[in-house]
Coordinates of C-alpha atoms and ligand atoms in Angstrom, one line a residue:
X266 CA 98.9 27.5 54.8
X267 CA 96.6 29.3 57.2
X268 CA 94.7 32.1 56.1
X269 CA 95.5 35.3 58.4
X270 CA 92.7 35.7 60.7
X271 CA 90.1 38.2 59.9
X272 CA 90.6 41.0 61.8
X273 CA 88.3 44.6 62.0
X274 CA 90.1 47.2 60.4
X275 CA 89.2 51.0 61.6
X276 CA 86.9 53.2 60.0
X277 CA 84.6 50.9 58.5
X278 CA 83.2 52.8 54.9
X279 CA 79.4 52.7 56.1
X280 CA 80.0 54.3 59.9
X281 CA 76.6 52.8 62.2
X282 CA 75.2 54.6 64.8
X283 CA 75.4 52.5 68.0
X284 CA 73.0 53.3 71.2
X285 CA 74.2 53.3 75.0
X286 CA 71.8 52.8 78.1
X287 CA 73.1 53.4 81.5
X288 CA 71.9 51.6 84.7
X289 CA 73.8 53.4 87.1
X290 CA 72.8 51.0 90.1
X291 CA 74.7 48.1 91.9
X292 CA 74.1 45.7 95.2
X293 CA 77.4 46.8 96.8
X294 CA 80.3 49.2 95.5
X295 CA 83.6 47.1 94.4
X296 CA 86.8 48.3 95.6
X297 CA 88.6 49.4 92.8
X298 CA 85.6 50.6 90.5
X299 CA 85.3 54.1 89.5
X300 CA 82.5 53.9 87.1
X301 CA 79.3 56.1 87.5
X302 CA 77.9 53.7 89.6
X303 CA 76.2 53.6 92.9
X304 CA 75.3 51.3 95.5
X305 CA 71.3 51.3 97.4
X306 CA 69.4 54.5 95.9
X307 CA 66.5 51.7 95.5
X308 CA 64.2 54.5 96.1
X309 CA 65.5 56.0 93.0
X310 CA 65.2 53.1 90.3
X311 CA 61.5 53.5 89.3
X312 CA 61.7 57.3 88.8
X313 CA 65.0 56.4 87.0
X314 CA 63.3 54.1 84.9
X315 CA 60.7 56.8 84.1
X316 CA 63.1 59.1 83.0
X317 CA 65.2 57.0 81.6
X318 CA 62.0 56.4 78.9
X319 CA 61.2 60.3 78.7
X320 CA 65.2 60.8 77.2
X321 CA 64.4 57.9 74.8
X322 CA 61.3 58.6 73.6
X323 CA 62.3 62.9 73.0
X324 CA 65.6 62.1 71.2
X325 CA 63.1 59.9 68.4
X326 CA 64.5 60.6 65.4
X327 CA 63.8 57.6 63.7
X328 CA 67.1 56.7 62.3
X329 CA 69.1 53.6 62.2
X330 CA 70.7 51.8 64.8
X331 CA 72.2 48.8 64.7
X332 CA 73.9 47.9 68.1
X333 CA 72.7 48.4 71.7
X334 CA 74.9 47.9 75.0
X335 CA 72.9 48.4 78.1
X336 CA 75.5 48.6 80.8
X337 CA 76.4 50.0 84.0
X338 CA 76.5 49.9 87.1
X339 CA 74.4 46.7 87.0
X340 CA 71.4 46.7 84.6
X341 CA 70.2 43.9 85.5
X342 CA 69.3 45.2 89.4
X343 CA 66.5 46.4 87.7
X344 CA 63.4 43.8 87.0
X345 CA 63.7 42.2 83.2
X346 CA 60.1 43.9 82.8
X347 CA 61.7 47.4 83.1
X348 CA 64.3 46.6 81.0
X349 CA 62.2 45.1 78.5
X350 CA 60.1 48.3 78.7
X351 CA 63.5 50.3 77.8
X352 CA 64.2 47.9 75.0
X353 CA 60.9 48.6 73.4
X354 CA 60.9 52.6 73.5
X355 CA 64.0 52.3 71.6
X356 CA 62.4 50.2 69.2
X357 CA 59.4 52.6 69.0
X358 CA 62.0 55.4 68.9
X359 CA 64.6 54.1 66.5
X360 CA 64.6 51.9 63.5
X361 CA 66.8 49.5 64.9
X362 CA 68.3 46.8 62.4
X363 CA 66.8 43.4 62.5
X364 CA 70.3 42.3 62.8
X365 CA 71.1 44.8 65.7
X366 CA 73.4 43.5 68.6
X367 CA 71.6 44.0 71.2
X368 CA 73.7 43.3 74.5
X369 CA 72.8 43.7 78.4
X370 CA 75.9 43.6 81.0
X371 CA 74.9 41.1 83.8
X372 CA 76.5 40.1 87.3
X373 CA 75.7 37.1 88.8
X374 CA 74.2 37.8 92.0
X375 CA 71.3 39.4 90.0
X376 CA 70.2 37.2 87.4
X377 CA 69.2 33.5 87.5
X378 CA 68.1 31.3 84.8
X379 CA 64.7 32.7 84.6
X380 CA 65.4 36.4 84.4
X381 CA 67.8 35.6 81.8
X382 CA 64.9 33.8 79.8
X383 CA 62.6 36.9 80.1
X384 CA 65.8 39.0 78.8
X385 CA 66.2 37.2 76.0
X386 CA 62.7 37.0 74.9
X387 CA 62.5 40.6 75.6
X388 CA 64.8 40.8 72.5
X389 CA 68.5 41.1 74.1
X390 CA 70.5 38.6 72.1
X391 CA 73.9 39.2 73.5
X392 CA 75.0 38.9 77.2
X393 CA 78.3 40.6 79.4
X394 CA 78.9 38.5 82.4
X395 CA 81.1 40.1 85.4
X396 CA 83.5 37.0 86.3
X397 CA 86.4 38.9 86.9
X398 CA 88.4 35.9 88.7
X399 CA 87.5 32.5 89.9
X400 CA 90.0 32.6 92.7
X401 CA 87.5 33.3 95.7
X402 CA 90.7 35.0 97.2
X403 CA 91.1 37.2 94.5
X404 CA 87.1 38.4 94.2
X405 CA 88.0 39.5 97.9
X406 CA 90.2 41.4 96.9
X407 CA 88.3 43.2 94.6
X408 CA 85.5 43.7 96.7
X409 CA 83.2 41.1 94.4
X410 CA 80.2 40.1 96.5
X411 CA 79.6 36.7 94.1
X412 CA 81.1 33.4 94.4
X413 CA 82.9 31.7 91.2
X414 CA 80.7 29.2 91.6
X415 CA 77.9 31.9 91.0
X416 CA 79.3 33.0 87.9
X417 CA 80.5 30.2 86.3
X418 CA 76.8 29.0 86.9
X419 CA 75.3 32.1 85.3
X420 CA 77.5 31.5 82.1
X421 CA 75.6 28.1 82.4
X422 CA 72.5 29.4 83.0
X423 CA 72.7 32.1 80.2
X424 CA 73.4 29.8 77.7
X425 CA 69.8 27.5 78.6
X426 CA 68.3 30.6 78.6
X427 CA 69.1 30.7 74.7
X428 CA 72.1 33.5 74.9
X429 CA 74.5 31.7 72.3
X430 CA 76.5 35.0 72.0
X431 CA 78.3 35.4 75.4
X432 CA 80.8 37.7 76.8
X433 CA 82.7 37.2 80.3
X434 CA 84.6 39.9 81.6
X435 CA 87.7 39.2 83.3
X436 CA 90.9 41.0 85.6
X437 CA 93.8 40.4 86.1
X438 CA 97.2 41.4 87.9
X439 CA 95.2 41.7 91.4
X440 CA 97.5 41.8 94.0
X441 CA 98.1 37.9 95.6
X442 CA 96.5 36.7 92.7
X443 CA 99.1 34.1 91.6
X444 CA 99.8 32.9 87.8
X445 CA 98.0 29.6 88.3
X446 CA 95.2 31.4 89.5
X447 CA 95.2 33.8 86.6
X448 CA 95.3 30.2 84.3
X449 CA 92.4 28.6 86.4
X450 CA 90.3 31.7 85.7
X451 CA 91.4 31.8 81.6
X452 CA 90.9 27.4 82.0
X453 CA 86.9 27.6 83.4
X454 CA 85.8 30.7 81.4
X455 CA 87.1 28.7 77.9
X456 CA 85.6 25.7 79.7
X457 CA 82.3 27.7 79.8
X458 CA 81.7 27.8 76.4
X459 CA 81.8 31.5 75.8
X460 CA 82.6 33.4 72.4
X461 CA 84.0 36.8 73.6
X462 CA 86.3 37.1 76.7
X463 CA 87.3 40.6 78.0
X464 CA 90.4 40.7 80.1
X465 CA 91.8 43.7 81.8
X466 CA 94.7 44.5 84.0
X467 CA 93.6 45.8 87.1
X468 CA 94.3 49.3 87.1
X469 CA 93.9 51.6 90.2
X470 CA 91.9 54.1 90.0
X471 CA 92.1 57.3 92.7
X472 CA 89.1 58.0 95.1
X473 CA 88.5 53.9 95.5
X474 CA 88.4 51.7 98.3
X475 CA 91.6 50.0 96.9
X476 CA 93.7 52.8 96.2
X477 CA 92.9 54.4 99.3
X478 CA 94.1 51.0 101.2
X479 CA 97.1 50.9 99.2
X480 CA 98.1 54.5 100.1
X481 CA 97.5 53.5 104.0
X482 CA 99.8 50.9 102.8
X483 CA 97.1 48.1 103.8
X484 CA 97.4 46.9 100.5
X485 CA 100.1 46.2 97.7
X486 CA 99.9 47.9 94.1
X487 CA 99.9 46.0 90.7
X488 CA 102.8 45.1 89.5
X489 CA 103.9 45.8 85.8
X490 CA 105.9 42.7 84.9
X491 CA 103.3 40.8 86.6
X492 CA 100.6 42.2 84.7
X493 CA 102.9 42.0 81.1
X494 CA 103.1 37.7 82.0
X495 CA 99.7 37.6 82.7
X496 CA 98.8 39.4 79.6
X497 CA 101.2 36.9 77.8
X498 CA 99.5 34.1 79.4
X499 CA 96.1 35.3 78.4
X500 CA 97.5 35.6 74.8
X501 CA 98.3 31.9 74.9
X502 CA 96.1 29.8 76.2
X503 CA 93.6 31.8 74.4
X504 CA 95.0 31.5 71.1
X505 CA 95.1 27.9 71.7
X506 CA 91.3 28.1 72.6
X507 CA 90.8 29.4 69.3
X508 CA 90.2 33.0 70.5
X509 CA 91.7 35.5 68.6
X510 CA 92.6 39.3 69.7
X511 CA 91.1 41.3 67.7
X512 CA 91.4 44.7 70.3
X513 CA 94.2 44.9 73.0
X514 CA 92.2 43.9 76.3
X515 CA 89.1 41.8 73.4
X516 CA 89.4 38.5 72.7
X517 CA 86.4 36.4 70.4
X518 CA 85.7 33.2 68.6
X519 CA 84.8 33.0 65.4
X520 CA 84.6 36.8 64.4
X521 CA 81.9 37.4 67.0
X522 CA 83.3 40.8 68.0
X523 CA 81.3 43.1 70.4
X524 CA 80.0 45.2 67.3
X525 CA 78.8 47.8 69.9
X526 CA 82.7 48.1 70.9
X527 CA 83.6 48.8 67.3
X528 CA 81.2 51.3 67.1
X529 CA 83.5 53.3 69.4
X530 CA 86.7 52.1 68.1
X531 CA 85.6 52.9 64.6
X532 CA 84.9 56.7 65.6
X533 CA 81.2 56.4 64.6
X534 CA 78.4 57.9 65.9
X535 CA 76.5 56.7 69.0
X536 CA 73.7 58.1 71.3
X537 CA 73.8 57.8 75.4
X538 CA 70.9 57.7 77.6
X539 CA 71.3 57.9 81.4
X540 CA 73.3 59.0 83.9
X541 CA 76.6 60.3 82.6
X542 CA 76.4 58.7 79.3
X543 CA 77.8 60.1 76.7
X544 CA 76.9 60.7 73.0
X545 CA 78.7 61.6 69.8
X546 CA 77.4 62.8 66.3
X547 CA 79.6 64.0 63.4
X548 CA 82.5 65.2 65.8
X549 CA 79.8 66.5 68.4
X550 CA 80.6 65.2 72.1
X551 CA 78.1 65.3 74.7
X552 CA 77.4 64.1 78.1
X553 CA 74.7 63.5 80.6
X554 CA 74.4 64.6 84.4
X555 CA 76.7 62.0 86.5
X556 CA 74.1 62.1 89.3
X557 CA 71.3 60.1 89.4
X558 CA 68.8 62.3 91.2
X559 CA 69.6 65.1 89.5
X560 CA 69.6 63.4 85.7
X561 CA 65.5 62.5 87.1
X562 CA 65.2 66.1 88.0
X563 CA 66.1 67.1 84.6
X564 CA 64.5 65.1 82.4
X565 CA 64.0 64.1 80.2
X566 CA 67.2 67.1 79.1
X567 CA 70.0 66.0 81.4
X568 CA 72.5 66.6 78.4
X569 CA 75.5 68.6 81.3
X570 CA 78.0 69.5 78.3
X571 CA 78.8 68.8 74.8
X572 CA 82.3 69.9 73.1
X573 CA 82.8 70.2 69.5
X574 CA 86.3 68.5 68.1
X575 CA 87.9 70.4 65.3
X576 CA 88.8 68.1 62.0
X577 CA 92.5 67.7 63.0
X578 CA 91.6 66.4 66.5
X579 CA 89.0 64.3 65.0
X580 CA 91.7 62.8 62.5
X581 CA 93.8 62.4 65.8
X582 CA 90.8 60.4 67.9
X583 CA 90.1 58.4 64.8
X584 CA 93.7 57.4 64.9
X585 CA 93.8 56.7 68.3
X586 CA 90.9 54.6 68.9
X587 CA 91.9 52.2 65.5
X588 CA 95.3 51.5 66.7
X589 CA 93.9 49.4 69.5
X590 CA 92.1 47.4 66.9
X591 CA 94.8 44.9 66.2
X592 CA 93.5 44.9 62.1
X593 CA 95.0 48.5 62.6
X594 CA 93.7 51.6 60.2
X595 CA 92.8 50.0 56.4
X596 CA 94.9 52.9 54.7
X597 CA 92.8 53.8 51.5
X598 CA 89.5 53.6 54.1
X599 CA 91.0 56.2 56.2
X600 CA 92.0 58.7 53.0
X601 CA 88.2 58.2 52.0
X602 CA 86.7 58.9 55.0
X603 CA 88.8 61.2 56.4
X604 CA 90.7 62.9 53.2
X605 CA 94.0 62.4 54.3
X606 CA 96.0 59.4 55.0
X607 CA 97.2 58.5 58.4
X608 CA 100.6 58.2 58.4
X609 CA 100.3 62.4 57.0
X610 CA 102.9 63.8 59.2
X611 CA 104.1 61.4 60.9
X612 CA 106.2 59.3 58.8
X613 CA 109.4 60.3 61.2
X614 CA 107.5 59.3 64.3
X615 CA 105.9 56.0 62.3
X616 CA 109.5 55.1 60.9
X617 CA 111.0 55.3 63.8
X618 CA 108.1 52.9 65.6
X619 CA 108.6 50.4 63.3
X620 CA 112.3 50.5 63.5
X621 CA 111.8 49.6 67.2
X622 CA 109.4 46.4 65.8
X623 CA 106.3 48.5 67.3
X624 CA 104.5 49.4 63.9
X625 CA 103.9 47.5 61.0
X626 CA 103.1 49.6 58.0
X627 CA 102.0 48.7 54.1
X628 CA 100.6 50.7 51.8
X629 CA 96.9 49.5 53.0
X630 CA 97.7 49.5 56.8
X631 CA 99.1 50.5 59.7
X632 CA 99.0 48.5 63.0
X633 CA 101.0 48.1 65.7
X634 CA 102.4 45.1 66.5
X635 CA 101.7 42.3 69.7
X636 CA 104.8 43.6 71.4
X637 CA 103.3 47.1 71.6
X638 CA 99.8 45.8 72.7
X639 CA 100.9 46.7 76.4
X640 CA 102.0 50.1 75.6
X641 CA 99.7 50.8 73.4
X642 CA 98.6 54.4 74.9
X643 CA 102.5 55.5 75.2
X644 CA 103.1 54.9 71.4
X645 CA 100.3 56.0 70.8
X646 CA 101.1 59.4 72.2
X647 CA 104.2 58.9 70.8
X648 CA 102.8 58.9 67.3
X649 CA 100.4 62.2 67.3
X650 CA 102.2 64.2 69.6
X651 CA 105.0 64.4 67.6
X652 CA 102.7 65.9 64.7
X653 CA 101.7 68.8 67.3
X654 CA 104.9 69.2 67.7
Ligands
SF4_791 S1 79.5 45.8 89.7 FE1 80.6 46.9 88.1 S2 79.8 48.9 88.1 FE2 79.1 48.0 90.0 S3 80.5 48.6 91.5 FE3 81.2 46.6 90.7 S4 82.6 47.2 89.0 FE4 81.5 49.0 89.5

């Protein structure tokens, strides 16, 4: 018989402190981002760099901190020397764990096989590729300024560079993008050798190129059932890839789960540095100045707002955020962390969930099942709300 994969179960009993770093700059804007991101501003990238430091090196507390994600934006617009630079204040700043994750976000069109070397003798051991498709039709689209060709060669490239811990995020349920397509895309990145795929339905966001063309009717809107096959499809040939879900839009091989990720899922405590990050200690959440020019003008104290979460609504996140692990909440973890167990309250709501085949409960865990993987925020929702109620 086959052992049941091993999956993470939320909240881990020794929470770790993860760190952010945000690069807020790109070459060109895509049409259906909405991150804090920002196309040109060259002038800006040394000063950012420079303040960037400041933050890091005045929030030195010494403590542990055993993953770091440096995304964006594009981090890797900016030189590997700067980034190496960052890397080390954090290590002069910060214990960080010999066996940190350490994990840069890449896209194609900056990096070649040289820059990735210097990154991952700089000390990043973990790599984020932006693949998104490998339709060309479908990266139009999206407003993608690389080729497939050009990311399918920087997965190449990254792994002669020494990454051996790889991540390629992907989209899907862009409109003309057909199912083959979808299965070409899922067919090279497996082909590619990588241990983590991310793959996310595209979602429109308001204020973008794309959902602006789509209200001008220029351009059509996702489709739901599409989007449910293609996430079927992905579950699939990925399984038979040997990649296992171990998060609703997370796929990886052999346990090599983005531990950064987990950090958040696991409601532990991280630290933001940049433009609009965000940070969270003990229930405390904060975040940075959005702008760019103005996080430079206030550094190296951009911190724009913090709200403190009372312990119901922390029980509430830390409920939340677990569910979308598909290990679900390890029961007597929860009670020892938290002092209560989950299901406190809610047993009409969680009875009624599993009746529909949406919840799986035991007396050491509560997850929700594949079928509810798509609707996982509704249920969700479902769940607490009718605790408030
Ligand atoms: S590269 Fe990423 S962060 Fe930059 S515009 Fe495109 S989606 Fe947004």
């Amino acid at each position: 018989m086959t052992p049941a994969p091993l999956l993470p179960m939320a909240p881990g009993p020794a929470p770790a402190r993860g760190l952010y770093v945000h690069i807020p700059f790109c070459l060109a804007r895509c049409d259906y981002c909405d991150f804090n991101a920002y196309a040109g501003m060259e002038e800006l990238r040394n000063p950012y760099v420079e303040a960037l430091m400041r933050e890091i090196t005045s929030a030195a507390d010494g403590g542990e901190v055993s993953t770091i994600f440096f995304g964006g934006g594009t981090p890797t617009i900016l030189p590997p020397t700067d980034l190496a630079r960052i890397l080390a204040a954090i290590h002069e700043s910060f214990q960080v764990a010999p066996s940190a994750e350490i994990t840069i976000e890449a896209n194609p069109e900056t990096v070649d096989e040289r820059s990735l070397s210097a990154l991952r003798t700089a000390g990043f051991n973990r790599l984020s590729v932006g693949v998104q498709s490998t339709a060309p039709h479908v990266l139009t689209r999206l407003g993608r300024i690389h080729s497939p060709q050009r990311a399918l060669a920087t997965l190449r490239a990254a792994h002669r560079a020494g990454f051996d811990r790889i991540n390629a995020d992907l989209i899907y349920g862009t409109p003309g993008e057909s199912e083959s397509d979808w299965r070409r895309s899922l067919e090279s990145i497996i082909e590619s050798g990588v241990d983590h795929i991310s793959a996310y339905a595209l979602t429109i966001e308001e204020a973008t190129p794309l959902s602006s063309k789509i209200n001008r009717g220029e351009e059509i809107p996702p489709e739901d059932d599409d989007q449910a096959t293609k996430f079927e499809i992905a579950c699939d040939l990925l399984a038979s890839a040997d990649f296992t879900r171990y998060e609703i839009s997370n796929w990886a091989k052999n346990n090599s789960w983005c531990r950064h990720n987990l950090t958040y899922w696991c409601a532990n405590n991280y630290l933001g540095f940049g433009a609009g990050a965000h940070s969270h200690h003990n229930g405390r959440r904060a975040h940075n100045i959005r702008s760019p020019r103005t996080y430079i003008e206030n550094s190296p104290s951009p911190e724009a707002g913090f709200e403190v979460l009372s312990p119901n609504e922390r029980i509430e996140e830390a409920i939340m955020l677990a569910l979308r692990l598909t290990g679900g909440i390890n029961r007597p973890l929860f009670q020892q962390r938290w002092k209560v167990d989950p299901l406190n309250a809610r047993e009409a709501a969680a009875q009624r969930l599993q009746t529909l085949g949406f919840l799986e409960l035991s007396p050491h865990s509560m997850r929700l099942t594949d079928r509810a993987a798509f609707l996982t925020s509704a249920i969700t929702t479902n769940l607490l709300s009718e605790t408030a109620a």
